[in-house]
Amino acid sequence: MSARNTTPELLIPVKTMKSDSGRFEWPAKPVFISPRLPDRLPLQQLADDLGRFANLAISIESRAAGPGALRVVRDPGIRNSEGYRLDVRPAGVEIVAATDAGAYYGIQTLRELIRVEPDAAGLGCVHIEDEPDFARRGVYFDCARGKVPKIKTLKALVKRLASWKINELQLYVKNGFTWQHHPKIGKGYSPYTPEDLLTLQEHCKRHHIRFVPSLATMSHNELTLQLPEYQHLAELPGALGWEGGTMLCPTNPGSIKLVEELYAEFLPLFEADDMNVCCDEPWELGKGRSAQAVKKHGAGRVYLDFLLKIHDVCQRHGKRMNAWGDIVMAHSRLIPELPKDLIMLNWDYATNGARIPRTHEFTDAGIPVIACPGTSSWQRHGTDMPNAIGNVANFAKTARECGADGMLNTDWGDYGHRQPLGVSLHGFAHGAAHSWNGAAVDDDAFTGTFATQVFGERSGTLAESLRVLGGVAARTSTGNGSFLYHALVEPLRPPHTTFIDTFKTVSEIIHYPEHYPNVIENADTQALHGVIADLLAVKFKAPENSMLSEFEKKALEDYRLAARMDHLAARRALLALALRAGETVLAKKLKDWQDDMRILVDDFEKNWRDRNRPGLLRDNLKLMRLAQRELEATN
């Protein structure tokens, strides 16, 4: 028997695998034997796979012993609660785990092995011993910047995340909840109800995912502070173009009172013992109503005092407070004063982000920390794949070296959340792989493995298309990976004033009006021509005779939509540059763009409605159609 560390074909690599020359063949009517019924869900997933890929009829029986193709047994000797042993022998398959979660993950690996095999009716014999790098392996998903996924969509996403051994989900919520005592806060944002969250929580539990609450608490409260009845709590009304600014005043007693009232309705819904209070990027701190306190005590101290008040609220609800770590790290002398039960979320979204190597500053002080990279999907239509891969890989390595508690891979929706869900799946899967066994991840080969494992595509065409789409963000303008996202709707000619004045809204589509990006003037025209040509060649098609689920089919639609959006954005940037230079642009070029944009807007709306509640779809459509009409006026 020869040893090997892992197989590159596995999307989520295992710790150790020893292969044998033997082979196991599934019988015509396999029997799955499990001692307890909680194992039934992953067994049913496996049965469904074998039914689809090998046309086998499966019997699932709940008993401790007996003949059968697959046995799932319990062994308290398995040290890690999420670890397992998996043996594939000619006589049968056995998964041994101490817990339901360990058995679940063992079956997910078995499902991966089946997808790797070209002949799903059999498996090469192997012995696997496996356990995760991190206890917490999470995804942080933005539901607050315009796009509010349907619960059905989130359930489908949870199934995929769990199959990649993710065990934690957080949703970014600001105004997306129906508070009974503060009903105006959620009005107009397609908010989730308590029943929605309880339904999702139950689904997460079945897939061994902790559903952890998260709420924008101190900062990023511009939507609430737009409402007249809350503006007295604002730190600096009018800041960044918002009537109430973006953050609560930390020295106003009414601010913590509002937090207490919101938490009283929100936190009891969640069984998880953690709570992410956010509290990142308090841009106006010390510039408004807290200026005197900041002058006297310092910005770090004023921030920490408010954070400790929130900590007390969390403790009263039996929750362990988690908070983004950027401000505490900026005032690092305060780190030793943090409560030792507080968990800091150290985030940085660049491949070589400055905060990544500083993760140890928390662990050195005895403060638990979670590493928080990102999918680089926000302010892109199709992600910035090289940055995302480097960001996750570097952060995961640092987190292992520092003894971090886990990794939380973030996916945001700045400026209207126009990117479709499917384009984030690669980042989610890559983050999951590094969370489970990062040292064994082959970053260069990962995209090919992803295309094969998720979509069953083995020719390499889909993988190359994913690389092309994921690479255009870095090619179009130096230092601005969001170029194409903004170029799709940036006014053809500056200034922006008329454009923005016709788009007054309380949404975040024009995120902070006077700071709306002006990217086209820095365009690389040669790169834009190259991007246009390359995007015309990408192919996001299901393989012949594939049996993809509806979710994966929609993900391929998402990639096609993202490629079209980037293509139109590059063309618009070239048109804008020509018009700004006083060049004559052929009427046909203008009309072609208008026609393509008109079709795109309709498809964008359909794509949004398929997976999401209305949210701020209307505002996105208004912005995109405004860009279209602007070109019509030019023509």
mmCIF file of N, CA and C in Angstrom, residues 347-354 356 372-380 382-396 409-410 412 426-427 430-431 434 443-444 447 466-475 479-482:
data_model
loop_
_atom_site.group_PDB
_atom_site.id
_atom_site.type_symbol
_atom_site.label_atom_id
_atom_site.label_comp_id
_atom_site.label_asym_id
_atom_site.label_seq_id
_atom_site.Cartn_x
_atom_site.Cartn_y
_atom_site.Cartn_z
ATOM 1 N N TRP A 347 -9.894 41.462 9.556
ATOM 2 C CA TRP A 347 -10.221 41.395 8.130
ATOM 3 C C TRP A 347 -9.215 42.187 7.305
ATOM 4 N N ASP A 348 -8.980 41.675 6.129
ATOM 5 C CA ASP A 348 -8.187 42.376 5.120
ATOM 6 C C ASP A 348 -8.417 41.649 3.804
ATOM 7 N N TYR A 349 -8.648 42.401 2.726
ATOM 8 C CA TYR A 349 -9.109 41.783 1.492
ATOM 9 C C TYR A 349 -8.094 41.853 0.351
ATOM 10 N N ALA A 350 -6.878 42.264 0.648
ATOM 11 C CA ALA A 350 -5.826 42.287 -0.360
ATOM 12 C C ALA A 350 -4.923 41.070 -0.188
ATOM 13 N N THR A 351 -4.344 40.627 -1.275
ATOM 14 C CA THR A 351 -3.467 39.460 -1.209
ATOM 15 C C THR A 351 -2.384 39.630 -0.156
ATOM 16 N N ASN A 352 -1.758 40.798 -0.123
ATOM 17 C CA ASN A 352 -0.715 41.081 0.867
ATOM 18 C C ASN A 352 -1.158 42.188 1.802
ATOM 19 N N GLY A 353 -2.401 42.081 2.280
ATOM 20 C CA GLY A 353 -2.958 43.108 3.147
ATOM 21 C C GLY A 353 -2.131 43.339 4.396
ATOM 22 N N ALA A 354 -2.045 44.600 4.813
ATOM 23 C CA ALA A 354 -1.172 44.963 5.933
ATOM 24 C C ALA A 354 -1.628 44.367 7.256
ATOM 25 N N ILE A 356 -2.961 41.376 7.691
ATOM 26 C CA ILE A 356 -2.822 39.911 7.750
ATOM 27 C C ILE A 356 -1.671 39.496 8.672
ATOM 28 N N CYS A 372 -10.311 36.824 8.501
ATOM 29 C CA CYS A 372 -11.439 37.156 7.634
ATOM 30 C C CYS A 372 -10.960 37.685 6.281
ATOM 31 N N PRO A 373 -10.712 36.803 5.327
ATOM 32 C CA PRO A 373 -10.417 37.217 3.955
ATOM 33 C C PRO A 373 -11.723 37.469 3.212
ATOM 34 N N GLY A 374 -11.658 37.568 1.886
ATOM 35 C CA GLY A 374 -12.872 37.824 1.112
ATOM 36 C C GLY A 374 -12.832 37.168 -0.248
ATOM 37 N N THR A 375 -14.001 37.078 -0.858
ATOM 38 C CA THR A 375 -14.122 36.476 -2.181
ATOM 39 C C THR A 375 -13.757 37.442 -3.303
ATOM 40 N N SER A 376 -13.535 38.722 -2.990
ATOM 41 C CA SER A 376 -13.243 39.766 -3.996
ATOM 42 C C SER A 376 -14.329 39.829 -5.069
ATOM 43 N N SER A 377 -15.575 39.566 -4.686
ATOM 44 C CA SER A 377 -16.686 39.594 -5.644
ATOM 45 C C SER A 377 -17.410 40.930 -5.665
ATOM 46 N N TRP A 378 -17.292 41.707 -4.606
ATOM 47 C CA TRP A 378 -18.050 42.947 -4.555
ATOM 48 C C TRP A 378 -17.356 44.026 -5.402
ATOM 49 N N GLN A 379 -18.162 44.916 -5.934
ATOM 50 C CA GLN A 379 -17.708 45.932 -6.892
ATOM 51 C C GLN A 379 -17.006 45.276 -8.085
ATOM 52 N N ARG A 380 -17.371 44.078 -8.383
ATOM 53 C CA ARG A 380 -16.999 43.368 -9.602
ATOM 54 C C ARG A 380 -18.250 42.658 -10.095
ATOM 55 N N GLY A 382 -17.727 39.801 -11.918
ATOM 56 C CA GLY A 382 -17.295 38.415 -11.989
ATOM 57 C C GLY A 382 -16.124 38.074 -11.110
ATOM 58 N N THR A 383 -15.869 38.811 -10.067
ATOM 59 C CA THR A 383 -14.806 38.625 -9.075
ATOM 60 C C THR A 383 -13.427 39.022 -9.595
ATOM 61 N N ASP A 384 -12.505 39.163 -8.662
ATOM 62 C CA ASP A 384 -11.081 39.339 -8.946
ATOM 63 C C ASP A 384 -10.404 38.083 -8.421
ATOM 64 N N MET A 385 -10.348 37.055 -9.251
ATOM 65 C CA MET A 385 -9.945 35.727 -8.787
ATOM 66 C C MET A 385 -8.509 35.663 -8.276
ATOM 67 N N PRO A 386 -7.517 36.221 -8.957
ATOM 68 C CA PRO A 386 -6.149 36.138 -8.421
ATOM 69 C C PRO A 386 -6.018 36.769 -7.036
ATOM 70 N N ASN A 387 -6.672 37.911 -6.841
ATOM 71 C CA ASN A 387 -6.597 38.552 -5.533
ATOM 72 C C ASN A 387 -7.273 37.701 -4.465
ATOM 73 N N ALA A 388 -8.446 37.153 -4.803
ATOM 74 C CA ALA A 388 -9.174 36.338 -3.836
ATOM 75 C C ALA A 388 -8.366 35.107 -3.441
ATOM 76 N N ILE A 389 -7.770 34.441 -4.417
ATOM 77 C CA ILE A 389 -6.986 33.234 -4.131
ATOM 78 C C ILE A 389 -5.791 33.571 -3.244
ATOM 79 N N GLY A 390 -5.072 34.652 -3.574
ATOM 80 C CA GLY A 390 -3.924 35.037 -2.765
ATOM 81 C C GLY A 390 -4.318 35.496 -1.377
ATOM 82 N N ASN A 391 -5.410 36.237 -1.291
ATOM 83 C CA ASN A 391 -5.887 36.744 -0.004
ATOM 84 C C ASN A 391 -6.247 35.597 0.940
ATOM 85 N N VAL A 392 -7.025 34.641 0.445
ATOM 86 C CA VAL A 392 -7.430 33.504 1.266
ATOM 87 C C VAL A 392 -6.219 32.660 1.664
ATOM 88 N N ALA A 393 -5.367 32.345 0.692
ATOM 89 C CA ALA A 393 -4.222 31.478 0.980
ATOM 90 C C ALA A 393 -3.288 32.103 2.022
ATOM 91 N N ASN A 394 -2.985 33.391 1.872
ATOM 92 C CA ASN A 394 -2.078 34.046 2.819
ATOM 93 C C ASN A 394 -2.694 34.166 4.208
ATOM 94 N N PHE A 395 -3.994 34.491 4.239
ATOM 95 C CA PHE A 395 -4.656 34.654 5.539
ATOM 96 C C PHE A 395 -4.761 33.310 6.256
ATOM 97 N N ALA A 396 -5.083 32.250 5.510
ATOM 98 C CA ALA A 396 -5.211 30.931 6.127
ATOM 99 C C ALA A 396 -3.874 30.461 6.707
ATOM 100 N N ASN A 409 -14.880 33.678 5.668
ATOM 101 C CA ASN A 409 -14.681 34.193 4.311
ATOM 102 C C ASN A 409 -15.843 35.117 3.963
ATOM 103 N N THR A 410 -15.538 36.376 3.664
ATOM 104 C CA THR A 410 -16.585 37.388 3.526
ATOM 105 C C THR A 410 -16.940 37.649 2.063
ATOM 106 N N TRP A 412 -19.273 40.613 0.087
ATOM 107 C CA TRP A 412 -20.005 41.856 0.300
ATOM 108 C C TRP A 412 -20.809 42.272 -0.935
ATOM 109 N N HIS A 426 -16.853 30.075 -6.415
ATOM 110 C CA HIS A 426 -15.442 29.698 -6.472
ATOM 111 C C HIS A 426 -14.717 30.186 -5.217
ATOM 112 N N GLY A 427 -14.966 31.423 -4.831
ATOM 113 C CA GLY A 427 -14.335 31.965 -3.626
ATOM 114 C C GLY A 427 -14.775 31.242 -2.368
ATOM 115 N N HIS A 430 -13.001 27.819 -2.397
ATOM 116 C CA HIS A 430 -11.564 27.964 -2.134
ATOM 117 C C HIS A 430 -11.316 28.293 -0.667
ATOM 118 N N GLY A 431 -12.134 29.174 -0.094
ATOM 119 C CA GLY A 431 -12.012 29.472 1.330
ATOM 120 C C GLY A 431 -12.295 28.253 2.190
ATOM 121 N N HIS A 434 -9.223 25.920 2.196
ATOM 122 C CA HIS A 434 -8.156 26.409 3.070
ATOM 123 C C HIS A 434 -8.552 26.365 4.539
ATOM 124 N N ASP A 443 -3.369 25.899 -5.146
ATOM 125 C CA ASP A 443 -4.067 27.098 -5.616
ATOM 126 C C ASP A 443 -4.075 27.195 -7.137
ATOM 127 N N ASP A 444 -3.004 26.774 -7.773
ATOM 128 C CA ASP A 444 -2.930 26.866 -9.234
ATOM 129 C C ASP A 444 -3.917 25.919 -9.912
ATOM 130 N N THR A 447 -8.983 25.962 -9.651
ATOM 131 C CA THR A 447 -10.094 26.335 -10.541
ATOM 132 C C THR A 447 -10.503 25.164 -11.425
ATOM 133 N N LEU A 466 -13.560 30.579 -16.481
ATOM 134 C CA LEU A 466 -13.602 31.138 -15.128
ATOM 135 C C LEU A 466 -12.372 32.002 -14.865
ATOM 136 N N ARG A 467 -11.214 31.543 -15.331
ATOM 137 C CA ARG A 467 -9.989 32.329 -15.131
ATOM 138 C C ARG A 467 -10.035 33.635 -15.911
ATOM 139 N N VAL A 468 -10.579 33.587 -17.122
ATOM 140 C CA VAL A 468 -10.679 34.811 -17.925
ATOM 141 C C VAL A 468 -11.608 35.810 -17.238
ATOM 142 N N LEU A 469 -12.798 35.360 -16.864
ATOM 143 C CA LEU A 469 -13.745 36.255 -16.203
ATOM 144 C C LEU A 469 -13.183 36.778 -14.886
ATOM 145 N N GLY A 470 -12.537 35.896 -14.135
ATOM 146 C CA GLY A 470 -11.964 36.303 -12.855
ATOM 147 C C GLY A 470 -10.710 37.131 -12.979
ATOM 148 N N GLY A 471 -10.159 37.248 -14.196
ATOM 149 C CA GLY A 471 -8.926 37.990 -14.379
ATOM 150 C C GLY A 471 -9.093 39.377 -14.951
ATOM 151 N N VAL A 472 -10.294 39.699 -15.458
ATOM 152 C CA VAL A 472 -10.434 40.988 -16.134
ATOM 153 C C VAL A 472 -10.390 42.162 -15.164
ATOM 154 N N ALA A 473 -10.786 41.928 -13.904
ATOM 155 C CA ALA A 473 -10.788 43.031 -12.935
ATOM 156 C C ALA A 473 -9.403 43.627 -12.765
ATOM 157 N N ALA A 474 -8.387 42.778 -12.758
ATOM 158 C CA ALA A 474 -7.021 43.257 -12.532
ATOM 159 C C ALA A 474 -6.387 43.832 -13.796
ATOM 160 N N ARG A 475 -6.999 43.639 -14.947
ATOM 161 C CA ARG A 475 -6.373 44.045 -16.211
ATOM 162 C C ARG A 475 -6.807 45.429 -16.694
ATOM 163 N N GLY A 479 -4.586 49.398 -10.255
ATOM 164 C CA GLY A 479 -4.954 49.710 -8.884
ATOM 165 C C GLY A 479 -6.438 49.843 -8.639
ATOM 166 N N ASN A 480 -7.274 49.466 -9.606
ATOM 167 C CA ASN A 480 -8.711 49.613 -9.388
ATOM 168 C C ASN A 480 -9.433 48.401 -9.950
ATOM 169 N N GLY A 481 -9.537 47.349 -9.150
ATOM 170 C CA GLY A 481 -10.194 46.138 -9.588
ATOM 171 C C GLY A 481 -11.678 46.296 -9.806
ATOM 172 N N SER A 482 -12.253 47.396 -9.324
ATOM 173 C CA SER A 482 -13.695 47.621 -9.486
ATOM 174 C C SER A 482 -14.006 48.432 -10.744
#
